[in-house]
Amino acid sequence: MPPADTIFCAQQINIPTELPDILKQFTKAAIRTQPHDVLQWSAAYFSALSSGETLPVKERLEMPIATQKTDTGLTPGLLKILHKQLSPKGTVEKAELEQRWKELCLPKEQLNSIIELGNFATDIVWIEFLALGCSAMNGTITTSLKCACEILTADPEGGAARIPFETFTFLFTYLNKFDGEMPQDQIDSYLNSLKEEAKPQFGMVQPLNFAGLNRPKLPD
């Protein structure tokens, strides 16, 4: 071991060739994601990077949601991260969801509120949690469904945000239990009308379809 006062020149210091790019990508990810607790998020980031898991990183920098009167913590970008991490399992354990939520530095109170509203137990059906997560960020069932489409779609960002009609039917029916006042006969009529519009779109539904004025108005 060299003496404490030994001076090294640049040629003697070995910098791993991959280090600059790792730090560059990490910095860009932190700027896009804007975590409330940088150290906690950084630990999750490098843990995921080393194990080849989905990184806790937003696809783009988000601006504050204009319809939110207060900072709810959860944003569409953060919910999309959770979707990428947890949706492949279909049903997720509550403990894993709590850990992923913590890694994104989100408030535990908000998670507990969604879990209580959905009456979720140990195992949680992901798409149900996703639907209530969208509802927690939006004021109406229409905007909640639009948010869900934008997260679930395979279309590129800024595209039509299409999802299968069957998926929309589940989301609409499920959210209506909590947010809507539409009676069952009106639900059936609405979905039948929407199904006809989805047929020439290869069975897909997009926000433009359910925002139209030529069918029963979605409940606010």
PDB file of N, CA, C and O in Angstrom, residues 74 144 149:
ATOM      1  N   LEU A  74     -48.224  10.105  -6.990  1.00  0.00           N
ATOM      2  CA  LEU A  74     -48.331   9.250  -8.163  1.00  0.00           C
ATOM      3  C   LEU A  74     -48.577  10.085  -9.420  1.00  0.00           C
ATOM      4  O   LEU A  74     -49.356  11.030  -9.404  1.00  0.00           O
ATOM      5  N   SER A 144     -59.841   9.056 -16.304  1.00  0.00           N
ATOM      6  CA  SER A 144     -59.170   7.877 -15.768  1.00  0.00           C
ATOM      7  C   SER A 144     -58.964   6.833 -16.857  1.00  0.00           C
ATOM      8  O   SER A 144     -57.893   6.221 -16.963  1.00  0.00           O
ATOM      9  N   CYS A 149     -55.566   4.060 -20.978  1.00  0.00           N
ATOM     10  CA  CYS A 149     -55.240   3.777 -22.379  1.00  0.00           C
ATOM     11  C   CYS A 149     -53.808   4.175 -22.706  1.00  0.00           C
ATOM     12  O   CYS A 149     -53.078   3.439 -23.377  1.00  0.00           O
TER      13      CYS A 149
END
